[in-house]
Amino acid sequence: MNKEELRKHSNIYAEGVGYKLNPDKETVDRILEGLMKNEEKFGARYCPCRVITGNKEQDSKIICPCEYHHSEIEVLGRCACNLFLRRNSNNSLDTRAPKMKDRRHYNWDITSKTHLLFVEHSSSNGICSNCVKCGLCEIGLKARTGRTPFPEVFGGSQFGAEKRLPDLHDLQILPEIIGEEVFFKEVDTSVKIGGFNISVPLSIAAIGSTKIGFENRKELSAGAALAGIPVVIGENVYASHGEEGLKLSIKSFLDNYQNKGAIIVQANAEDQKAGVPEKAVSMGAQGIELKLGQGAKMGLGGEVKFKGKELAEKYKKIGYRVVEEGEDMYERHSSPGSIILEDLKQKLIQYSELKVPIWIKVATGHGIIELLEFLSETKKKENIKLDAVTLDGYGGGTGMSPWMIMNEFGLPSASILSKLKSMNFSVIVAGGYCDGSDVAKALMLGADAVSMGRPFLIAANVAQEKGVQRFAGAIQEELQMISACLRKKKLLYIQGMRDNLYPLSRDVADMFGLH
Amino acid sequence: MQKKVKIYSSQYCTFCLTAKNFFKKHGIVYEDINVQEDEQAARYITDLTQQTTIPVIIIDDKEVIVGFDEAKLKKALEIKE
């Protein structure tokens, strides 16, 4: 390949993943010449700004485009050798509101250090139509590891599906033209959801034991209390961080509690075995959430990698499946749990004795309507304290799940709302929601509230508990504006206003049951 | 007296060139070690920095600067302007 061909290939690559080639021709010429010289001398286009060690495996990481360039571009705006740059701020990709779907290139590259197969690259199978043999694609990764790709920063980042499905953004809100003026600042957003008074129909989704979740736990809890919304402490916190871990979150909430919102502790199959709901309530938790499933995992349990035999023994003792990977590395597979309706009923009766509201979280797969109707019937017949069910759908976040599961399973949770009869518990939807219009559309389709995880985690990362409070405040303002445009003085009244949603395609109409 | 400056570089590395031009501009005498021709030196800097990026600049056999960082270089070499 000559220099001009290589320039063309590099340019195709840069454009394809959302970067650009350095506009300084002299710099690019030098690097391209270096790459060609390295290919001639060492057999591959090794980065001229890195040391070739002679160790093939090690050196394969520095074949251009090297393994490090995504994180370098994220941090520095350029790769180490200055060949690839972040796109200019005048580029539409960078200046739009940070919707996850618009930032997909950045997200998947940085976190997984690989390019997953996506149709934007080329034909429908996702294989690059102009393969430059970089070997960084999903096929290359599988060839090197023999495993399905997982996001690589185990528990240190947050992840979610990237595939573009028809979703709430394909619904336009139609304002009410006739009616009395409503000043948006005066719209009342308070509601009673899942057994609690809350200031805006939002909840912070269960964020569990993974590093990123636990590091922000205090801020999320305090922020929820300040915002007056519920926050759920996610799974495995007790197993990973002990009673102190649970106490920390509960205390931060209660210290800032202003009679709105709630602190709820989630329990997955292992947590239930370990008696987490009982412990949490005795520590001051105001509700419990039984985890039956998660949108980003849809049938898998929590998958965690960690180091150390001692920890492995501890997890085994609690009841986790622990698999040794070699070099003192282990994988912990927590149980997704069985859903046997009769057993579930007994469990609900048992946990009702704790005298706090019970929430359930479940993934929206096949059988969900049957499950919800069973729960509704059970509540009618038995004296159970079931107060909310969170339907977690496609687009939901996680600290850990294989990309394949995140992308290829499930539907947006709001798509099942049209199939539900009126339920005797709150129906909360979750999975990929991140702004006020998402929340409003879900309410208009019939949901009682929306649960968000990753947006609150980002807010906590940016400005701690104040960030959480401000973010909830911004969503509240957006909801007030939408409610005013629909001429409703109470946000509650926009619930079920399906006629004010216009589907942009027949597929979208079918998905959300809008005809 | 000028501090002892060593730069571990390669011929086509852009920031290596930038660093060398910086030294020339400020009249700094430096020892240039091409890591593509000196295996031992290559191993030395990867062990030292635990990464493969060049240039690696070592001042007075003490201070190690990875990459071209003008501010750090100015401070280390006491260049005022």
XYZ file of C-alpha atoms in Angstrom, chain A residues 4 35 64 88 140 150 175 189 210 213 218 223 257 276 318 323 327 349 367 374 388 428 502:
23
model
C -1.866 7.916 -0.566
C 3.938 3.282 9.497
C -2.250 1.453 13.907
C -14.084 19.746 15.917
C -10.816 -9.896 15.866
C -17.882 -7.828 27.564
C -49.604 20.188 22.444
C -45.268 17.531 39.840
C -19.801 -2.490 41.292
C -21.912 2.418 41.794
C -23.359 8.267 49.286
C -29.069 13.594 46.270
C -34.477 13.238 54.209
C -30.565 -8.620 53.096
C -22.465 -16.758 50.401
C -15.137 -19.783 38.401
C -3.501 -15.972 37.476
C -46.428 -12.966 51.720
C -44.452 -13.565 29.729
C -50.637 -12.645 38.372
C -44.634 -0.971 42.639
C -42.508 2.276 36.841
C -47.942 11.046 17.261
